[in-house]
DNA sequence: ATGAAAGCGCTAACAG
DNA sequence: CTGTTAGCGCTTTCAT
């Protein structure tokens, strides 16, 4: 072998036992005598033996690999999610095979197919919507698929998502309480389902309340897009409230309002965001926002990994309003 | 088999060819006739066959897996790095096995050992310092080890790091140019080597320039630590400059200065950071900072993956001063 | 408790 | 070009 890893065979020889004795020593619950175990452990130690998980997995058809696909890994929201998820997986003895889709919309299907080839036991999709054919293939191959903040219209997939519409409702009510008359709702140009749900529910509620809403969307989901939205929207002096479907957008919007368009926040305009990313709490912003619970989201994903209850398919995680200072 | 993946054997039977014909069809450069190839492809398609990379790797002793270990994955700096790295790996046909060390200092060794078990071809360490014994084991097993922003005193490992001392020097010179008399240098309590180098080089330079420096360190590398540093340090009215070894610290420090301690930036105090994370460019901050080149860093890591040149072992990536508005 | 032997899914060397 | 054969490193019956 080119690469120099020691095999169980070599350990067996050195320890003067059979190859299966070695295997048993490293298998939890394998029946080996103290004496043999000790010899094996000693030899393994000296040789620097490491079990080959690939071979192990090949044998009992479980790779221990959990595929994670996502895009935009450096955004505060996704990276936080990934952080918690990868820690949680490791804690459960699972490994995280991370595939980064440069473009969420297009690249996701081939990545999932790649994960099949690695025999991932389960696949977690952080962002992007897998096509139906792929979902079918997951089912067919017994690979559990877990979608985050993505609602597909089928009952055979695991989905865990924040309660977007309720969150949007909270945001709406908050702006009503702030006595806004005309509010902007800003989302990015990449209309993800979650963003659509938020904007939709918000608009609907505001309409019921008889408050005029002016929609804006454009660019990627970023600070800059929010900034641009602010610059464009606030040319209209009568807008006195804004719901940004993402904190990142809200932060950009807020800076545009204060620093570019001469508005005071919240005196002249009330701003509410969604997500509660760390930056929303920074002293320069103190954004009032609808918080997703990262911990709860992650927890649900982790449990969805093994639980087989059908009623567990769709998990809606509650959101909550974080009152800071950007809404009157 | 419990899990329902189709094997090459089944495809072969269905296509009426030998099992190796199937293998060859899926091996780039395998010699198969058009006719056979077509039959195989058709059968594979209908059956939903996927090559088993685990078995493939077992055979030719290459897993295609690149281990990536890091901590603090949700910090802007690390997440950006991971984002670029994972994209780059994928583009090169490599997979990214991500292991998140909840605690950078303690957990890193076991994670690398785990990576051995998965026969990772190479290991990239985003944060944390692997113990010498582990490094030795990498060498022994022919696993390439690549350390980011970590300088070990050995010539048999790949290290790619930003030019911290030059960067610190730039920061120092900038504060000299701002005519500062007494400057703070703030770092986190987790004294990483990179932070140590920056603070050290800065202090040394300032000492040469005859400018008083007051060091501060504490807490994790976070916005909050920076904020706390600001609150504590700026009780001293005579401090008129600060070098924060990390942008995150700088942003917190800046907020403390302006919003808590009544200082104007840069009129009363000049602030310089290090890293150039996205938030440093946000309109509310516009932090003057020493930029690491994420792209260059990633590029070097990627090339270190295959290149075998010994002179490529230690790669120092240049940094540059990004002039914004927080230094006079 | 232990060893021998079969097999996981795949590739590669070897004949034909 | 194609099939047969022999492994890759491991786990797991099956005897002993």
XYZ file of C-alpha atoms (C1' of nucleotides) in Angstrom:
688
model
C 0.000 0.000 0.000
C 1.164 3.424 -0.913
C -0.311 5.145 2.069
C 1.064 3.803 5.233
C -1.834 2.835 7.429
C -1.469 -0.256 9.523
C -4.058 -2.985 9.000
C -5.743 -5.288 11.475
C -3.878 -8.157 9.886
C -0.541 -6.700 10.863
C -1.724 -6.072 14.365
C -2.942 -9.656 14.601
C 0.392 -10.985 13.498
C 2.300 -8.834 15.949
C -0.005 -9.755 18.798
C 0.095 -13.400 17.837
C -3.662 -13.737 17.499
C -6.137 -14.084 14.704
C -7.363 -11.215 12.649
C -10.835 -11.577 14.064
C -9.561 -11.205 17.591
C -8.360 -7.784 16.614
C -11.674 -6.903 15.099
C -13.489 -8.019 18.197
C -11.237 -6.004 20.412
C -12.275 -2.871 18.639
C -15.920 -3.771 18.405
C -17.963 -2.605 21.371
C -19.339 -5.750 22.946
C -17.054 -8.175 21.169
C -16.211 -11.201 23.262
C -12.509 -11.312 23.893
C -10.583 -12.401 26.938
C -8.777 -9.838 28.985
C -5.476 -11.356 28.013
C -6.032 -11.245 24.276
C -7.527 -7.818 24.443
C -4.482 -6.563 26.254
C -2.090 -8.069 23.745
C -4.036 -6.641 20.860
C -4.281 -3.211 22.377
C -0.580 -3.217 23.017
C 0.319 -4.213 19.491
C -2.162 -1.749 18.042
C -0.729 0.988 20.159
C 2.820 0.270 19.109
C 1.950 0.033 15.460
C -0.310 3.064 15.496
C -3.285 1.140 14.255
C -6.500 2.926 13.364
C -9.676 1.155 12.426
C -10.578 1.809 8.835
C -14.095 3.175 9.006
C -14.536 2.961 5.285
C -14.027 -0.766 5.314
C -16.066 -1.021 8.452
C -18.903 0.842 6.833
C -18.689 -1.165 3.672
C -19.224 -4.239 5.711
C -22.219 -3.352 7.775
C -23.622 -0.889 5.314
C -23.512 2.167 7.515
C -21.104 4.940 6.720
C -21.733 7.039 9.808
C -21.651 9.958 7.430
C -24.337 12.596 7.506
C -24.428 14.704 4.406
C -24.939 18.402 4.895
C -25.609 20.597 1.923
C -26.016 24.311 1.977
C -25.042 27.514 0.306
C -23.901 30.828 1.590
C -22.031 29.252 4.455
C -20.554 32.511 5.585
C -23.825 34.253 6.207
C -24.420 34.717 9.911
C -27.582 32.688 9.861
C -26.333 29.659 8.022
C -22.972 29.595 9.702
C -24.557 29.640 13.104
C -26.762 26.791 12.064
C -23.885 24.804 10.695
C -21.868 25.439 13.805
C -24.507 23.998 16.092
C -25.330 21.164 13.750
C -21.782 19.983 13.320
C -21.201 20.014 17.045
C -24.397 18.105 17.626
C -23.557 15.491 15.037
C -20.127 14.901 16.432
C -21.564 14.533 19.886
C -23.775 11.774 18.589
C -20.919 9.962 17.005
C -21.852 11.050 13.506
C -19.586 12.645 10.968
C -20.485 15.602 8.832
C -19.811 15.456 5.117
C -20.193 19.051 4.060
C -21.013 20.030 0.512
C -21.191 23.695 -0.272
C -23.402 24.663 -3.161
C -21.913 27.760 -4.665
C -25.331 28.502 -6.028
C -28.216 27.333 -3.873
C -30.739 27.089 -6.617
C -28.899 25.191 -9.270
C -26.258 23.090 -7.645
C -28.150 21.245 -5.028
C -29.302 18.128 -6.877
C -25.873 16.946 -8.033
C -24.573 17.427 -4.529
C -27.187 15.189 -3.076
C -26.410 12.600 -5.701
C -22.802 12.793 -4.665
C -23.844 12.140 -1.114
C -25.588 9.007 -2.275
C -22.306 7.778 -3.617
C -20.766 8.226 -0.232
C -23.661 6.327 1.228
C -24.576 9.120 3.587
C -27.031 7.784 6.119
C -29.000 10.962 6.152
C -28.921 14.273 4.375
C -29.553 17.650 5.915
C -30.338 20.488 3.569
C -29.554 23.867 5.087
C -30.608 25.894 2.120
C -32.028 25.300 -1.282
C -34.909 23.176 -2.434
C -34.219 19.677 -3.722
C -36.203 18.616 -6.787
C -38.883 16.005 -6.283
C -36.982 13.323 -8.171
C -34.135 13.559 -5.694
C -36.463 13.361 -2.772
C -37.925 10.217 -4.260
C -34.513 8.725 -4.643
C -33.770 9.392 -0.997
C -36.873 7.547 0.035
C -36.133 4.689 -2.335
C -32.654 4.248 -0.971
C -33.616 4.606 2.638
C -31.707 7.815 3.113
C -33.394 10.133 5.534
C -33.784 13.616 4.189
C -34.108 16.585 6.494
C -35.007 19.989 5.165
C -34.465 23.138 7.167
C -36.817 26.044 6.719
C -38.193 24.454 3.633
C -41.729 23.232 3.336
C -42.393 20.644 0.681
C -45.857 19.406 0.042
C -45.240 15.781 0.948
C -45.484 13.697 4.028
C -42.542 11.391 3.498
C -39.782 13.856 4.252
C -38.563 15.471 7.410
C -38.910 19.187 7.551
C -38.056 21.417 10.409
C -38.869 25.033 10.066
C -39.503 28.145 12.034
C -43.001 29.444 12.283
C -42.549 32.036 9.586
C -46.120 33.143 9.238
C -46.579 33.598 12.927
C -43.326 35.481 13.052
C -44.424 37.724 10.230
C -47.624 38.246 12.106
C -45.746 39.304 15.187
C -43.769 41.734 13.104
C -46.926 43.141 11.594
C -48.569 43.592 14.950
C -45.498 45.280 16.257
C -45.541 47.829 13.473
C -49.220 48.358 14.013
C -48.470 49.043 17.649
C -45.834 51.505 16.501
C -48.634 53.303 14.701
C -47.061 53.029 11.290
C -49.115 54.205 8.352
C -47.130 52.995 5.431
C -44.661 50.178 5.705
C -42.107 48.653 3.438
C -41.537 44.919 3.308
C -38.147 44.089 1.959
C -36.845 40.759 0.821
C -34.020 39.640 -1.400
C -34.196 38.868 -5.059
C -33.594 35.186 -4.439
C -37.107 34.569 -3.282
C -36.647 31.627 -1.021
C -39.789 29.922 0.217
C -39.119 31.130 3.750
C -38.790 34.707 2.616
C -41.907 34.378 0.524
C -43.862 33.047 3.472
C -42.721 35.868 5.686
C -43.417 38.604 3.214
C -46.730 37.035 2.285
C -48.035 36.618 5.799
C -46.897 40.080 6.725
C -48.564 41.713 3.777
C -51.742 39.828 4.348
C -51.934 40.910 7.946
C -51.182 44.497 7.152
C -53.834 44.536 4.498
C -56.343 43.308 7.020
C -55.237 46.084 9.295
C -55.743 48.540 6.502
C -52.147 49.627 6.372
C -50.475 50.310 3.119
C -47.483 48.130 2.345
C -44.922 48.722 -0.346
C -42.916 45.664 -1.303
C -39.296 45.703 -2.343
C -37.057 42.899 -3.371
C -33.754 42.578 -5.113
C -30.187 41.405 -4.893
C -28.873 38.538 -2.821
C -29.753 38.147 0.831
C -27.161 40.533 2.147
C -26.416 43.698 4.042
C -25.863 45.503 0.785
C -29.248 44.600 -0.597
C -30.843 45.953 2.557
C -28.862 49.126 2.210
C -29.951 49.535 -1.347
C -33.547 48.894 -0.418
C -33.308 51.637 2.178
C -31.883 54.126 -0.254
C -34.529 53.447 -2.844
C -37.553 53.101 -0.625
C -36.923 55.996 1.677
C -37.026 58.489 -1.130
C -40.661 58.162 -0.237
C -40.960 60.362 2.831
C -44.191 58.813 3.956
C -42.820 55.382 4.758
C -42.616 55.123 8.503
C -42.101 51.421 9.060
C -40.277 48.477 7.552
C -40.263 44.742 7.930
C -37.134 43.152 6.554
C -37.539 39.413 6.165
C -33.942 38.851 7.210
C -31.788 40.579 9.804
C -29.008 41.075 7.344
C -31.354 43.050 5.137
C -32.642 44.929 8.160
C -29.180 45.990 9.250
C -28.358 47.333 5.818
C -31.709 49.009 5.594
C -31.226 50.605 8.979
C -27.859 52.017 8.060
C -29.285 53.465 4.879
C -32.110 55.014 6.830
C -29.908 56.616 9.462
C -26.740 57.372 7.641
C -27.869 57.974 4.127
C -31.483 59.055 4.198
C -31.459 61.118 7.339
C -34.051 59.165 9.279
C -34.030 58.649 12.988
C -34.750 55.131 14.178
C -37.257 54.570 15.673
C -38.582 58.121 15.822
C -39.025 58.540 12.080
C -39.180 54.927 11.082
C -39.684 51.663 12.909
C -37.734 48.648 11.702
C -38.317 44.995 12.467
C -36.142 42.146 11.285
C -36.257 38.370 11.278
C -33.753 35.733 12.473
C -31.990 37.345 15.401
C -28.452 36.852 14.191
C -25.704 37.897 16.617
C -25.136 41.227 14.890
C -28.712 42.257 15.544
C -27.783 42.606 19.186
C -24.718 44.745 18.593
C -24.937 48.093 20.306
C -24.902 50.097 17.093
C -28.035 48.368 15.925
C -30.081 46.824 18.698
C -32.545 45.599 16.176
C -36.023 44.638 17.216
C -36.540 41.338 15.507
C -38.336 38.029 15.316
C -36.018 35.408 16.719
C -35.618 31.947 15.346
C -34.366 29.539 17.931
C -31.137 28.114 16.577
C -30.944 25.651 19.401
C -34.456 24.370 18.963
C -33.988 24.082 15.210
C -30.816 22.093 15.630
C -32.319 19.928 18.310
C -35.217 18.983 16.076
C -32.907 18.150 13.226
C -30.814 15.946 15.432
C -33.757 14.027 16.774
C -35.228 13.699 13.295
C -32.078 11.830 12.439
C -33.103 8.697 14.231
C -36.734 8.994 15.236
C -39.073 7.205 12.897
C -42.402 8.649 14.017
C -44.439 9.784 11.063
C -46.030 12.553 13.131
C -42.559 13.948 13.541
C -42.232 14.651 9.852
C -43.112 18.285 9.996
C -41.687 20.176 12.915
C -42.610 23.800 13.314
C -40.403 25.608 15.751
C -41.911 28.606 17.539
C -40.434 32.053 17.079
C -40.491 34.972 19.445
C -40.297 38.719 19.334
C -37.098 40.219 20.626
C -37.810 43.719 21.695
C -34.867 46.035 21.323
C -34.965 49.629 20.222
C -35.711 49.928 16.521
C -39.481 49.909 16.761
C -41.361 52.715 18.429
C -29.086 -5.424 2.590
C -31.174 -3.274 4.790
C -30.471 -0.080 2.942
C -31.607 -0.307 -0.601
C -28.720 0.754 -2.763
C -28.250 -1.065 -6.026
C -24.919 -2.771 -6.622
C -22.813 -3.067 -9.730
C -23.534 -6.756 -9.714
C -27.228 -6.172 -10.167
C -26.597 -3.717 -12.942
C -24.343 -6.216 -14.654
C -26.980 -8.905 -14.514
C -29.675 -6.641 -15.847
C -27.444 -5.398 -18.644
C -26.285 -8.906 -19.431
C -22.607 -8.107 -19.049
C -19.900 -8.825 -16.550
C -19.500 -6.948 -13.324
C -16.257 -5.431 -14.493
C -17.853 -4.023 -17.582
C -19.992 -1.997 -15.251
C -17.002 -0.860 -13.294
C -15.210 0.175 -16.436
C -18.183 2.106 -17.654
C -18.013 4.255 -14.593
C -14.258 4.588 -14.564
C -12.950 7.551 -16.525
C -10.805 6.068 -19.256
C -12.067 2.511 -18.928
C -12.077 0.652 -22.185
C -15.605 -0.346 -23.065
C -17.351 -0.537 -26.380
C -20.075 1.921 -27.190
C -22.602 -0.867 -27.220
C -21.766 -2.246 -23.806
C -21.461 1.173 -22.319
C -24.898 2.033 -23.538
C -26.440 -1.112 -22.154
C -24.799 -0.576 -18.818
C -25.797 3.040 -18.618
C -29.344 2.141 -19.442
C -29.565 -0.551 -16.804
C -27.882 1.665 -14.242
C -30.270 4.439 -15.010
C -33.310 2.242 -14.642
C -32.089 0.716 -11.418
C -30.911 3.986 -9.963
C -27.377 2.764 -9.519
C -24.792 4.894 -7.705
C -21.161 3.976 -7.442
C -20.222 3.208 -3.861
C -17.320 5.532 -3.180
C -16.542 3.848 0.077
C -15.862 0.586 -1.628
C -14.097 2.392 -4.412
C -11.863 4.132 -1.960
C -11.189 0.984 -0.025
C -9.864 -0.518 -3.159
C -7.459 2.054 -4.396
C -6.722 3.469 -1.012
C -7.968 6.966 -1.617
C -11.010 8.189 0.181
C -11.313 11.516 -1.607
C -12.111 12.895 1.799
C -10.388 15.975 3.084
C -10.714 16.424 6.801
C -11.398 19.915 8.016
C -11.236 20.669 11.684
C -11.995 23.956 13.281
C -13.769 25.638 16.134
C -15.968 28.642 16.339
C -17.458 27.985 12.957
C -19.948 30.775 13.264
C -17.437 33.537 13.708
C -17.279 35.732 10.637
C -13.645 34.972 10.026
C -13.773 31.213 10.258
C -17.068 30.874 8.474
C -15.815 32.892 5.564
C -12.773 30.720 5.397
C -14.798 27.544 5.548
C -17.131 28.836 2.893
C -14.358 29.422 0.410
C -12.529 26.258 1.317
C -15.514 23.984 0.933
C -16.336 25.471 -2.431
C -12.760 25.073 -3.557
C -12.576 21.479 -2.445
C -15.745 20.548 -4.209
C -14.532 22.192 -7.367
C -11.476 19.967 -7.234
C -13.539 16.879 -6.813
C -12.719 16.527 -3.159
C -15.167 16.058 -0.341
C -15.064 17.906 2.920
C -15.376 15.951 6.140
C -16.046 18.643 8.685
C -15.312 18.166 12.355
C -16.208 20.967 14.675
C -14.216 21.185 17.861
C -16.462 22.682 20.458
C -13.337 23.748 22.274
C -10.415 24.588 20.031
C -7.737 23.968 22.574
C -8.732 20.643 23.983
C -10.695 18.753 21.404
C -8.516 18.933 18.391
C -6.343 15.841 18.765
C -9.149 13.297 19.021
C -10.781 14.838 16.010
C -7.707 14.380 13.909
C -7.473 10.801 15.061
C -11.024 10.317 13.955
C -10.082 11.690 10.591
C -7.385 9.040 10.374
C -10.029 6.399 10.786
C -11.880 7.796 7.833
C -8.641 7.727 5.902
C -8.813 11.403 5.094
C -6.247 12.158 2.427
C -5.351 15.446 3.948
C -6.316 17.433 6.975
C -6.882 21.147 7.117
C -6.832 22.767 10.528
C -8.724 26.031 10.583
C -8.139 26.769 14.219
C -6.362 25.206 17.108
C -2.907 23.811 17.421
C -2.382 20.075 16.974
C 0.039 18.430 19.406
C 3.357 17.263 18.012
C 2.504 13.586 18.390
C -0.448 14.008 16.067
C 1.614 15.845 13.535
C 4.087 12.981 13.600
C 1.333 10.507 13.040
C 0.169 12.446 10.018
C 3.600 12.265 8.508
C 3.946 8.606 9.336
C 0.683 7.767 7.640
C 1.246 9.969 4.652
C -1.599 12.288 5.479
C -0.889 15.815 4.442
C -1.480 18.288 7.209
C -2.265 21.905 6.475
C -2.371 24.472 9.206
C -3.992 27.831 8.765
C -2.627 30.821 10.617
C -0.614 28.545 12.781
C 3.131 28.475 12.780
C 4.751 25.323 14.064
C 8.451 25.062 14.360
C 8.925 22.226 11.926
C 9.574 21.889 8.269
C 7.539 18.789 7.517
C 4.121 20.353 7.710
C 2.240 22.725 5.488
C 1.421 26.049 7.021
C -0.291 28.913 5.355
C -0.598 32.069 7.310
C -1.090 35.750 6.949
C 1.798 38.024 7.554
C 0.762 38.887 11.086
C 3.824 40.764 12.132
C 3.883 42.911 9.052
C 0.203 43.543 9.530
C 0.748 44.550 13.129
C 3.486 46.798 11.913
C 1.157 48.479 9.468
C -1.317 49.007 12.260
C 1.371 50.490 14.457
C 2.553 52.856 11.762
C -0.994 53.901 11.099
C -1.543 54.850 14.717
C 1.752 56.662 14.728
C 0.576 58.610 11.718
C -2.598 59.387 13.634
C -0.372 60.982 16.254
C -1.510 58.751 19.049
C 0.263 59.105 22.367
C -1.025 56.193 24.307
C -2.523 53.176 22.651
C -4.329 50.104 23.823
C -3.701 46.724 22.276
C -6.580 44.410 22.854
C -6.693 40.687 22.331
C -8.876 37.910 23.617
C -8.196 35.693 26.590
C -7.688 32.684 24.372
C -4.249 33.743 23.331
C -3.957 32.100 19.975
C -0.544 32.169 18.347
C -1.795 34.517 15.662
C -3.124 36.947 18.222
C 0.085 36.703 20.163
C 2.146 37.476 17.097
C 0.030 40.476 16.246
C 0.037 41.928 19.719
C 3.719 41.220 20.119
C 4.841 42.788 16.874
C 2.634 45.780 17.475
C 3.919 46.377 20.950
C 7.473 46.014 19.848
C 7.051 48.541 17.115
C 5.307 51.013 19.339
C 7.999 50.680 21.925
C 10.568 51.509 19.304
C 8.511 54.544 18.409
C 8.438 55.540 22.015
C 4.694 55.331 22.357
C 3.142 53.940 25.461
C 1.022 50.839 24.976
C -1.383 49.385 27.444
C -2.298 45.763 26.826
C -5.670 44.243 27.503
C -6.844 40.717 27.042
C -9.747 38.690 28.231
C -12.807 36.688 27.240
C -13.327 34.770 24.035
C -12.627 36.300 20.658
C -15.915 38.104 20.340
C -17.731 41.363 19.963
C -18.573 41.312 23.641
C -14.982 40.982 24.717
C -14.110 43.987 22.614
C -16.936 45.909 24.149
C -15.784 45.036 27.616
C -12.242 46.005 26.753
C -13.489 49.374 25.606
C -15.437 49.985 28.771
C -12.537 49.090 30.987
C -9.717 50.697 29.071
C -11.382 53.950 28.238
C -11.834 54.869 31.844
C -8.333 56.105 31.170
C -8.967 59.380 29.385
C -5.494 59.570 27.950
C -5.810 56.601 25.636
C -6.201 57.942 22.136
C -5.577 54.905 20.007
C -6.297 51.195 19.919
C -5.192 48.209 17.958
C -7.577 45.301 18.257
C -6.013 42.095 16.996
C -9.316 40.982 15.548
C -12.092 42.901 13.827
C -14.695 41.377 16.044
C -12.921 42.814 19.050
C -12.492 46.123 17.265
C -16.190 46.430 16.493
C -17.129 45.820 20.097
C -14.451 48.189 21.283
C -15.636 50.835 18.912
C -19.203 50.596 20.095
C -18.062 50.873 23.691
C -16.000 53.910 22.819
C -18.771 55.745 21.018
C -21.898 54.610 22.745
C -20.738 53.928 26.254
C -17.656 55.983 26.934
C -18.545 59.083 24.997
C -15.614 59.095 22.612
C -15.733 60.260 19.047
C -14.070 58.039 16.486
C -11.631 58.958 15.106
C -11.461 62.450 16.607
C -10.898 61.299 20.167
C -9.565 57.856 19.501
C -8.219 56.060 16.471
C -9.075 52.396 16.097
C -7.445 49.805 13.853
C -8.551 46.211 13.517
C -7.284 43.051 11.850
C -8.930 40.579 9.450
C -11.324 42.683 7.421
C -14.431 40.654 8.021
C -17.528 41.737 6.101
C -18.966 43.625 9.069
C -15.932 45.884 9.189
C -17.189 47.499 6.013
C -20.705 48.103 7.261
C -21.663 51.746 7.200
C -22.070 52.021 10.958
C -18.480 51.008 11.473
C -16.267 51.540 8.469
C -13.374 50.166 10.362
C -9.850 50.873 9.255
C -8.218 47.495 9.398
C -5.487 45.172 8.249
C -6.979 42.856 5.667
C -6.191 39.216 5.360
C -6.828 37.920 1.892
C -9.355 35.146 2.252
C -8.988 34.246 -1.360
C -5.236 34.039 -1.270
C -5.311 32.020 1.914
C -7.742 29.552 0.438
C -5.851 29.362 -2.794
C -2.650 28.473 -0.991
C -4.386 25.803 1.033
C -5.856 24.282 -2.073
C -2.565 24.145 -3.891
C -0.813 22.801 -0.817
C -3.183 19.880 -1.103
C -1.365 18.338 -4.001
C 1.910 20.138 -4.508
C 4.834 18.306 -3.021
C 7.458 21.037 -3.154
C 9.261 21.308 0.170
C 9.797 25.018 -0.361
C 6.048 25.335 -0.374
C 5.801 24.238 3.227
C 5.529 27.639 4.724
C 3.376 30.063 2.854
C 3.104 33.584 4.137
C 0.273 35.506 2.590
C 0.646 39.268 2.402
C -1.771 41.535 4.205
C -2.802 45.053 3.356
C -4.133 48.097 5.082
C -7.725 48.954 4.349
C -8.217 52.597 4.987
C -11.693 53.475 6.109
C -12.626 56.067 8.676
C -11.723 54.952 12.172
C -8.163 56.186 12.232
C -7.337 59.841 12.102
C -13.205 -17.394 23.842
C -11.054 -18.154 19.563
C -9.786 -19.107 14.541
C -11.226 -20.111 9.693
C -13.808 -18.637 6.058
C -17.146 -15.995 3.606
C -18.566 -11.701 1.943
C -19.489 -6.226 1.852
C -18.977 -3.454 -3.394
C -15.518 -2.219 -5.896
C -11.105 -2.067 -9.082
C -7.217 -3.978 -11.484
C -4.223 -7.456 -13.346
C -4.563 -11.136 -16.335
C -6.078 -13.943 -19.956
C -8.424 -14.518 -23.857
C -12.873 -5.195 -25.796
C -14.387 -8.413 -22.317
C -14.864 -11.860 -18.544
C -12.468 -14.171 -14.687
C -9.915 -13.787 -10.597
C -7.835 -11.801 -6.773
C -7.745 -8.683 -3.457
C -8.772 -3.758 -0.543
C -9.733 -4.027 5.379
C -13.149 -5.175 7.927
C -17.106 -7.879 10.429
C -19.525 -11.898 11.225
C -21.298 -16.506 11.117
C -19.791 -21.049 12.076
C -17.234 -24.439 14.132
C -14.160 -25.728 17.587
